[in-house]
Short mmCIF file of C-alpha atoms in Angstrom, two decimals:
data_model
loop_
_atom_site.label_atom_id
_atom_site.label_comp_id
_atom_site.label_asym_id
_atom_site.label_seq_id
_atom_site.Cartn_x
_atom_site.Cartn_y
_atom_site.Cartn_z
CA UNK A 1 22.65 2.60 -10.41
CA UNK A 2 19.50 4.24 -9.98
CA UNK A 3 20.25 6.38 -13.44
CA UNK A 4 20.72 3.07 -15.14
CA UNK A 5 17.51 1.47 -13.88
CA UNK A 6 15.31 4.68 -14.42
CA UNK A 7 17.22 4.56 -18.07
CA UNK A 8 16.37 0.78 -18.73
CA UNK A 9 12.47 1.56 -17.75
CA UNK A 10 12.25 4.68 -20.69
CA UNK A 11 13.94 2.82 -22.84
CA UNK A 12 11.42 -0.30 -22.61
CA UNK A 13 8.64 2.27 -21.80
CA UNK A 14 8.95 3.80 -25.66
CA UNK A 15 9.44 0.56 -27.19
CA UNK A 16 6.59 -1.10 -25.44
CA UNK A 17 4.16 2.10 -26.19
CA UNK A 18 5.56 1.60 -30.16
CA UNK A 19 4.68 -1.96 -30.62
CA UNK A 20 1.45 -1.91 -29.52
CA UNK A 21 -0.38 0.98 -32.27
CA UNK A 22 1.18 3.09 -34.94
CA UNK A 23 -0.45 5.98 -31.98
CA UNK A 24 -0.20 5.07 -28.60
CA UNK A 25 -2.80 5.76 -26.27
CA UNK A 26 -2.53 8.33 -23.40
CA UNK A 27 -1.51 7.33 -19.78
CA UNK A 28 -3.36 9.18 -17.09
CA UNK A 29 -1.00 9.79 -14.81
CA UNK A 30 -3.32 10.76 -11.98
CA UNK A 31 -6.99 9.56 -10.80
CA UNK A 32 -9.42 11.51 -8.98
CA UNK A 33 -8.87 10.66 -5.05
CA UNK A 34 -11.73 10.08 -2.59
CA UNK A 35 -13.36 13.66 -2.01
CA UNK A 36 -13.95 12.36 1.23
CA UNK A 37 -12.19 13.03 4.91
CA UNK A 38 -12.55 12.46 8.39
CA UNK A 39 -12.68 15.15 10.71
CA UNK A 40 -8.98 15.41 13.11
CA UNK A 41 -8.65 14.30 16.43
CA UNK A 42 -9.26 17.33 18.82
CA UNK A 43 -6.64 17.15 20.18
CA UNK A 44 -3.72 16.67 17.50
CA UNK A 45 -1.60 19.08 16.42
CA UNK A 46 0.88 18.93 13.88
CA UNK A 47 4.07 20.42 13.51
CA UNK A 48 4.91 22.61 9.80
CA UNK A 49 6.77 20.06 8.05
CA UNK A 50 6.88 18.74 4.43
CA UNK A 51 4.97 15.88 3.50
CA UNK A 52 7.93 12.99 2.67
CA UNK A 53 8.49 12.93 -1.07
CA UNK A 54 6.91 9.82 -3.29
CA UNK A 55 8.31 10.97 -6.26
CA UNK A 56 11.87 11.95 -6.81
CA UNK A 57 12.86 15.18 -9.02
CA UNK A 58 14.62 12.74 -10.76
CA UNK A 59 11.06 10.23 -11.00
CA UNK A 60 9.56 13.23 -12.03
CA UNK A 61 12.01 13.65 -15.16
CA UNK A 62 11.32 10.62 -16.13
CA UNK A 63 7.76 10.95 -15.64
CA UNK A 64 7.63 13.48 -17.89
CA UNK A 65 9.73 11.24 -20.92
CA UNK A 66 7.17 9.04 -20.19
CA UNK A 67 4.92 11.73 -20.99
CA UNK A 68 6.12 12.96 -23.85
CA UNK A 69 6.12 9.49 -25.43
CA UNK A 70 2.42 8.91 -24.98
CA UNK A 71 1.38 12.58 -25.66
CA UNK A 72 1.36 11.86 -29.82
CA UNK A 73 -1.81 10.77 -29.92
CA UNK A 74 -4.05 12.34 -27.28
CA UNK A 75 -7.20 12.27 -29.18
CA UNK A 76 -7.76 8.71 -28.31
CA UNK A 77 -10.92 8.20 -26.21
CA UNK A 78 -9.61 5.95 -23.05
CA UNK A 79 -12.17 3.08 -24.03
CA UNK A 80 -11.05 2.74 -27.77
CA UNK A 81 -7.15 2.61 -26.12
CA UNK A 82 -7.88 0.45 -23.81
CA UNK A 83 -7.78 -3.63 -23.35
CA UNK A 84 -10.64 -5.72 -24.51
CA UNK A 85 -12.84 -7.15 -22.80
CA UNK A 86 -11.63 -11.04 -24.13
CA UNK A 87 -8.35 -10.17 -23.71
CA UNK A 88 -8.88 -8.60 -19.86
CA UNK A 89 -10.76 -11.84 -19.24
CA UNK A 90 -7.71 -13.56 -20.13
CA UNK A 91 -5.35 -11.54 -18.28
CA UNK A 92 -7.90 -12.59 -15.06
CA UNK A 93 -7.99 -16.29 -15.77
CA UNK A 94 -3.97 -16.30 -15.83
CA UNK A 95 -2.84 -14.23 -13.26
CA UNK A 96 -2.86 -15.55 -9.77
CA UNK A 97 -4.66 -12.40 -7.46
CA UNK A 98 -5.37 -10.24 -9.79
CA UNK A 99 -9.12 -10.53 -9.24
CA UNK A 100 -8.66 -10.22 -5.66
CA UNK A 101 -6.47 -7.33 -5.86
CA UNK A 102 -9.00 -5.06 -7.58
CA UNK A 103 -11.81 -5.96 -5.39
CA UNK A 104 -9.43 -4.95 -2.30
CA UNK A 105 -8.23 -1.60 -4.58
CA UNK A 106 -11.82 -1.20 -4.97
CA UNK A 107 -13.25 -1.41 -1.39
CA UNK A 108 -10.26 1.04 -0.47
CA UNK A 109 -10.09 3.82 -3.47
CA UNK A 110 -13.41 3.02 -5.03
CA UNK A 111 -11.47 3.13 -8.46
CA UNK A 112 -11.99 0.35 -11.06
CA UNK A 113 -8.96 1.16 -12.58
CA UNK A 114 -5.46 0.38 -12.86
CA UNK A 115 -2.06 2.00 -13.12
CA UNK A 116 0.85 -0.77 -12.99
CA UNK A 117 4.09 0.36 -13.49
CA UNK A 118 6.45 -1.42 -16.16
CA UNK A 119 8.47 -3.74 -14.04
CA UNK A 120 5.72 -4.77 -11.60
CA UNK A 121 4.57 -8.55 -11.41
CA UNK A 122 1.34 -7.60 -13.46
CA UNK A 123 3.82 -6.17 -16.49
CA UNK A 124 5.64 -9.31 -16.11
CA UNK A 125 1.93 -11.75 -16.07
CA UNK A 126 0.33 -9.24 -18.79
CA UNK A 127 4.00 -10.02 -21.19
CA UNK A 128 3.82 -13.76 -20.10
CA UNK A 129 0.17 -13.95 -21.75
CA UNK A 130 0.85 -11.06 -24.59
CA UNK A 131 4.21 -10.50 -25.52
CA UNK A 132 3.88 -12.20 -29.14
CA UNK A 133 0.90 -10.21 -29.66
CA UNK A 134 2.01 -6.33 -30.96
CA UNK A 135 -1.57 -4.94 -31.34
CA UNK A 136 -1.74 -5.37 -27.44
CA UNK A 137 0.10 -3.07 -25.55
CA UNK A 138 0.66 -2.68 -21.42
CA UNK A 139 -0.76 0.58 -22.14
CA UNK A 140 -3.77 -0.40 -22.79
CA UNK A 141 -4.06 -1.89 -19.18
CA UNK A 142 -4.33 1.62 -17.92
CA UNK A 143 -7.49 2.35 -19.98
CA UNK A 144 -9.53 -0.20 -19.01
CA UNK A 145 -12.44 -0.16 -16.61
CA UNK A 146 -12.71 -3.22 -14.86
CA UNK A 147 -16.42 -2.77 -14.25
CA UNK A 148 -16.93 -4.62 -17.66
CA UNK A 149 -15.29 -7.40 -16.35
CA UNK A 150 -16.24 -7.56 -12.71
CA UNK A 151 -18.93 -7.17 -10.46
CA UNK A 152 -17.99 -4.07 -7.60
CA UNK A 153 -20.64 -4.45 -4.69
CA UNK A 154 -20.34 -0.19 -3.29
CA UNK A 155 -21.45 -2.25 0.11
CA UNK A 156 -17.66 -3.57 0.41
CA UNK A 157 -16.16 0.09 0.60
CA UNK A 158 -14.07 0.87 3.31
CA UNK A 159 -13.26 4.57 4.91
CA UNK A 160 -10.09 3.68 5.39
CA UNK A 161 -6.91 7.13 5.99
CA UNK A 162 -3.96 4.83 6.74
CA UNK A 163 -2.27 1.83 7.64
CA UNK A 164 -0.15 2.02 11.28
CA UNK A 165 2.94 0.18 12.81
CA UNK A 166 4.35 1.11 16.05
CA UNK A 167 8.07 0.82 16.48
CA UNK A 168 10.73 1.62 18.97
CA UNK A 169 11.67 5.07 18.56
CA UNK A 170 15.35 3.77 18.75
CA UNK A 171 14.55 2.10 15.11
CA UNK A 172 12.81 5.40 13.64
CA UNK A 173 16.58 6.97 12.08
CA UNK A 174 17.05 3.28 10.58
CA UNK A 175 13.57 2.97 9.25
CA UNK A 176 13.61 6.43 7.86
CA UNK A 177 16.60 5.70 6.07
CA UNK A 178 16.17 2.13 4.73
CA UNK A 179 12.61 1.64 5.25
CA UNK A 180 10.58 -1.13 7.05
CA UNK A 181 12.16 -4.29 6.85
CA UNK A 182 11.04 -7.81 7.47
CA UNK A 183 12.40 -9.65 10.47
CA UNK A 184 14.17 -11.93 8.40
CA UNK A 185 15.95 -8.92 6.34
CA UNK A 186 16.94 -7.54 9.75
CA UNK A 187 18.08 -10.50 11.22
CA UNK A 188 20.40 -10.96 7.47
CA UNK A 189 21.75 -7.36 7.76
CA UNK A 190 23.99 -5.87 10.25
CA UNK A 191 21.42 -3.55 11.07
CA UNK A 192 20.91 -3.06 15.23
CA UNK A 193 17.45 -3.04 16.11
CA UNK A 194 14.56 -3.54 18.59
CA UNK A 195 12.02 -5.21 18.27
CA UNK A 196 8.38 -6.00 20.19
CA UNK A 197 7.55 -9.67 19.49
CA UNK A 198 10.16 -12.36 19.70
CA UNK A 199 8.43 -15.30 20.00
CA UNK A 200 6.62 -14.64 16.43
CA UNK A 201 4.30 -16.67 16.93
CA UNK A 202 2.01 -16.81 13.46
CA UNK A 203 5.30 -17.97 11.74
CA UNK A 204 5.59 -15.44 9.24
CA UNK A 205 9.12 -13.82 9.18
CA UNK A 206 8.99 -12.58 5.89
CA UNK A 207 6.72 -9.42 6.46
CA UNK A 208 5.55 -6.39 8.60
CA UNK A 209 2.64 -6.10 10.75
CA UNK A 210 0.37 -3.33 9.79
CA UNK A 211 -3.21 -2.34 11.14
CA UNK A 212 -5.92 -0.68 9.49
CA UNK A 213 -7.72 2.50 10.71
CA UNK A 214 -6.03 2.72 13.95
CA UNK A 215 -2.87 1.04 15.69
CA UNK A 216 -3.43 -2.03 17.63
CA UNK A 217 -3.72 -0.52 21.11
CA UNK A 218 -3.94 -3.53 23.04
CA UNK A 219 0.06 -4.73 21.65
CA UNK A 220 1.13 -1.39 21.50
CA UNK A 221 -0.16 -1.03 25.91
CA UNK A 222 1.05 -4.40 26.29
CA UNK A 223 4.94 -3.80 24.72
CA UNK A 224 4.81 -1.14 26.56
CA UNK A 225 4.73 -1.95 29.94
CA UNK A 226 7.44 -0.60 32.45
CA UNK A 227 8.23 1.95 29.95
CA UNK A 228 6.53 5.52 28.98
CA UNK A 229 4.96 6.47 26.01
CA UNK A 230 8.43 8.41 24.71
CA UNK A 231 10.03 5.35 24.03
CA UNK A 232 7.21 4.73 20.76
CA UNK A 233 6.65 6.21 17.54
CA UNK A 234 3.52 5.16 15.42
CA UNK A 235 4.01 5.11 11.84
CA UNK A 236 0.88 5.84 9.46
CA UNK A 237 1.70 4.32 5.82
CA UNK A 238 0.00 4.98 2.60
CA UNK A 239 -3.24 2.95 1.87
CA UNK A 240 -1.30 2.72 -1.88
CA UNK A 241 0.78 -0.10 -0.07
CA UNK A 242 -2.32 -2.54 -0.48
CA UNK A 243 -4.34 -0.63 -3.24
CA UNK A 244 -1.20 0.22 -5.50
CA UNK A 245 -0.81 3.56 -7.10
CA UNK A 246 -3.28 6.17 -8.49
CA UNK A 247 -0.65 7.37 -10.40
CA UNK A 248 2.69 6.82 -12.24
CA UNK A 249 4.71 5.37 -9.55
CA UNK A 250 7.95 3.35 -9.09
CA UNK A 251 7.36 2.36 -5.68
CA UNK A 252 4.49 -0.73 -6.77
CA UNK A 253 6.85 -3.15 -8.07
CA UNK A 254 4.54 -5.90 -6.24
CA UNK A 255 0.63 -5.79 -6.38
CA UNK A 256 -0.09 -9.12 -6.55
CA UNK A 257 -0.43 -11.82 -3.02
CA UNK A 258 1.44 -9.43 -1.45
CA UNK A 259 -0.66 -9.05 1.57
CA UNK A 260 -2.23 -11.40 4.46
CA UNK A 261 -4.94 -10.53 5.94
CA UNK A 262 -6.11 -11.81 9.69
CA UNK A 263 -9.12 -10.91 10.76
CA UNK A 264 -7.44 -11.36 14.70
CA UNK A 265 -4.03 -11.58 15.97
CA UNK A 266 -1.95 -13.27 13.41
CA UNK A 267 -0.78 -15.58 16.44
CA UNK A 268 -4.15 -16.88 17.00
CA UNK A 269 -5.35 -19.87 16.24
CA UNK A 270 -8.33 -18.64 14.57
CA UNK A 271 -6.00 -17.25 12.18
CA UNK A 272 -3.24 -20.07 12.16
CA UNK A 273 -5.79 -22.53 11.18
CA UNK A 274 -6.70 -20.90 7.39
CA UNK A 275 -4.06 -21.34 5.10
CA UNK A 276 -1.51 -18.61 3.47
CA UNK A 277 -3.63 -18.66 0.22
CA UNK A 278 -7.20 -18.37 2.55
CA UNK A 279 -5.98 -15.14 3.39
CA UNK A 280 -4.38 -13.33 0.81
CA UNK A 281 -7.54 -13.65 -0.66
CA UNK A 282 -10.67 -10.57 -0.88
CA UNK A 283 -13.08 -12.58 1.33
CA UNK A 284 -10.26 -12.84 3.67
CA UNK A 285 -10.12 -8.79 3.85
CA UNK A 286 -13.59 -8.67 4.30
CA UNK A 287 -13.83 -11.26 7.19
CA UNK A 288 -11.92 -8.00 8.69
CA UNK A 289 -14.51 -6.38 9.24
CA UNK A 290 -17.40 -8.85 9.80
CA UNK A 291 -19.44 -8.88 12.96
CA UNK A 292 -21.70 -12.28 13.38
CA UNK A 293 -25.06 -12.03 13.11
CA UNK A 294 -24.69 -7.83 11.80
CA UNK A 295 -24.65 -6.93 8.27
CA UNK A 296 -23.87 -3.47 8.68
CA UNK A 297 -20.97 -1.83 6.42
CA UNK A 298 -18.67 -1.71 8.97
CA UNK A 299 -15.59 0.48 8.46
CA UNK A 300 -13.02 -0.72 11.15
CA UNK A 301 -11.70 -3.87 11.53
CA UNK A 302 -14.04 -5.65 14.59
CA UNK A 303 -11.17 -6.93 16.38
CA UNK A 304 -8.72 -4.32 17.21
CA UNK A 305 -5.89 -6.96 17.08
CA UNK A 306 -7.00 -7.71 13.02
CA UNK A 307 -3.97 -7.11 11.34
CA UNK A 308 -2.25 -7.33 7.51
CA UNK A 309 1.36 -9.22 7.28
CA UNK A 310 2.80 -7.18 4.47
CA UNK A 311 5.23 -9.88 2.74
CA UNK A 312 8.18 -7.65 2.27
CA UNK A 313 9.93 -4.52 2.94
CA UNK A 314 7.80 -1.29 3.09
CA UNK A 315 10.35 1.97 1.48
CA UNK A 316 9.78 4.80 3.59
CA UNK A 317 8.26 6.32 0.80
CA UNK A 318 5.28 4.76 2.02
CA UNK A 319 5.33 6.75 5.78
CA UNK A 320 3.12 9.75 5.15
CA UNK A 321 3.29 10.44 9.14
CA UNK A 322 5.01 10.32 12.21
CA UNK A 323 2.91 9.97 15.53
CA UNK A 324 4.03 11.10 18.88
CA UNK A 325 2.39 11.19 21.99
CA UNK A 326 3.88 14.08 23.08
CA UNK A 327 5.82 17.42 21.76
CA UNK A 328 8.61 16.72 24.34
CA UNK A 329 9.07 12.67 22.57
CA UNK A 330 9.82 13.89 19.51
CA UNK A 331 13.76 13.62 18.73
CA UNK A 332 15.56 16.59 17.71
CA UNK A 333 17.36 15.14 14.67
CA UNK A 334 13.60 15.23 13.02
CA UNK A 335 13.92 18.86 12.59
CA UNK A 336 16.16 18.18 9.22
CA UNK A 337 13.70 15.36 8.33
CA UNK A 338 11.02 16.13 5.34
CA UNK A 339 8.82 14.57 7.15
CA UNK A 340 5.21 15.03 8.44
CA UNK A 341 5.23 15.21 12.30
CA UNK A 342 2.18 14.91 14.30
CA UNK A 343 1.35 15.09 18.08
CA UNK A 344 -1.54 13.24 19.16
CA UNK A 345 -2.34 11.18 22.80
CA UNK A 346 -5.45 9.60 21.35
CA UNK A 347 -3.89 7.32 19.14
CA UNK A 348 -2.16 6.09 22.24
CA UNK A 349 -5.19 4.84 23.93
CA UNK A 350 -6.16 1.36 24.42
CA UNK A 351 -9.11 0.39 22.91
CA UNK A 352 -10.82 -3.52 23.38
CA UNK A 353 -12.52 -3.72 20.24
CA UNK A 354 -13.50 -0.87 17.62
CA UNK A 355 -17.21 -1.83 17.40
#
């Protein structure tokens, strides 16, 4: 099934890239990542494992078919291949979060451009507004900067490594295997699981709690009452989740309003009382990390509760690490796991607030 999909996507990859010039322009298939990185935790230590795979050899085939498509014309400056400026204006006014989407990619990757795969909801909004037009191809969307179109204030960056969810370690073999789910999707499948909150308070089945920077210690101490540290894993997931790719990828199928973001617990009712639209929104992401009365450039979230409902399944794809408290917690089936293991006590600790 997979062959048949990954088929379908060439197929309309080449035909897209045809209709647009008699040349097509070149995709870059990678940006320049932040340079940037925060020192480790003392006292961490990681075991020698492989990093999990994001791109399958069989991705990476059809990668390079997509690269061999858009490789006849490489002489193409990016600016004369890319989108203009009245027609990216369009594609702004028409598509619900796309604005906010590349503020948020901006304060996280500092890039101001895109790389949408075919088959995400932005291909979908950018053939809604431009199929009957061949002179404007999708991959022109990959050329364009968005700086011409939008104002990026450098104040709103964030140093942020990774996202984090702490789980049961009885649901790690599951997640590894089928990824994150929802607690709806879990509750539809025959899948056995545990799980920390059942009341679920803030009402939103339909997605996974994430927090930025650091776990929530203050859940994680309180779930974990009357039972040791062994019994958790803490997952650290891919800021790409919220930012989307930097790169040819067929793991963004959804970039757009895919993402709440509560500046507290999503119980509370400082949270309950904006509305689902309020905070899928960029000034919602920023309230994140708002102190009253401060205008420093904070990096953390104030409240070490603030959390993002992701509204949908995360693949495990997305898990770029595995964090134990101690050597001795770590299950012996993870040995034949390509997976990046890492033992570390401080990101057990509870913390009251980051700032």
């Amino acid at each position: 099934m997979w062959t048949a999909i990954i088929t379908v996507l060439v197929v309309l990859y080449i035909i897209d890239a045809v209709s647009g010039k008699k040349k097509a322009p070149t995709v870059p298939l990678s940006a320049k990542k932040n340079s940037a990185s925060l020192p480790k935790d003392s006292d961490a230590t990681s075991r020698s494992r492989s990093g999990p795979q994001v791109i399958t050899q069989q991705q990476k085939t059809t990668a390079t078919l997509f690269d061999e498509v858009i490789k006849r014309d490489t002489s193409i400056p990016s600016e004369e291949g890319a989108l203009t400026l009245e027609q990216a204006e369009i594609l702004l006014a028409n598509t619900a979060g796309l604005k906010d989407f590349l503020l948020t990619r901006y304060a996280l990757t500092g890039s101001t451009r895109i790389y949408p795969a075919l088959g995400s909801d932005l291909h979908h909004a950018f053939l809604r507004l431009f199929n009957g037009e061949a002179s404007v191809s999708f991959l022109r969307l990959n050329h364009f900067n968005w700086d011409r179109a939008l104002h990026f204030d450098e104040h709103t960056r964030k140093d942020i490594r990774g996202l984090y969810h702490f789980t049961s370690l009885s649901n790690l073999k599951s997640i590894l295997d089928r990824g994150i789910l929802t607690r709806s999707a879990l509750e539809k499948s025959e899948i056995s699981f545990s799980y920390n909150d059942q009341l679920r308070l803030e009402g939103v089945k339909d997605s996974v709690s994430l927090s930025l920077g650091h776990v929530n210690n203050k859940m994680l101490y309180k779930y974990s009452m009357g039972l040791s540290d062994t019994n958790w894993v803490i997952l650290k997931i891919r800021t790409e989740l919220l930012a989307g790719p930097n790169q040819l990828s067929f793991d963004h199928v959804s970039l757009l309003n895919q993402n709440l973001f509560c500046a507290s617990n999503a119980a509370s009712a400082q949270v309950t009382a904006l509305s689902l639209q309020q905070r899928q929104n960029h000034s919602a992401f920023l309230a994140m990390f708002s102190r009253p009365g401060s205008t420093d450039n904070i990096h953390y979230p104030v409240d070490v509760q603030a959390e993002i409902l992701h509204l949908g399944n995360i693949p495990s794809s997305f898990i770029s690490e595995l964090i134990f408290m101690s050597e001795q917690s770590i299950p012996h089936w993870l040995d034949k796991e390509k997976t990046t293991v890492t033992v570390n006590p401080a990101e057990f600790s509870y913390r009251e607030m980051y700032g």
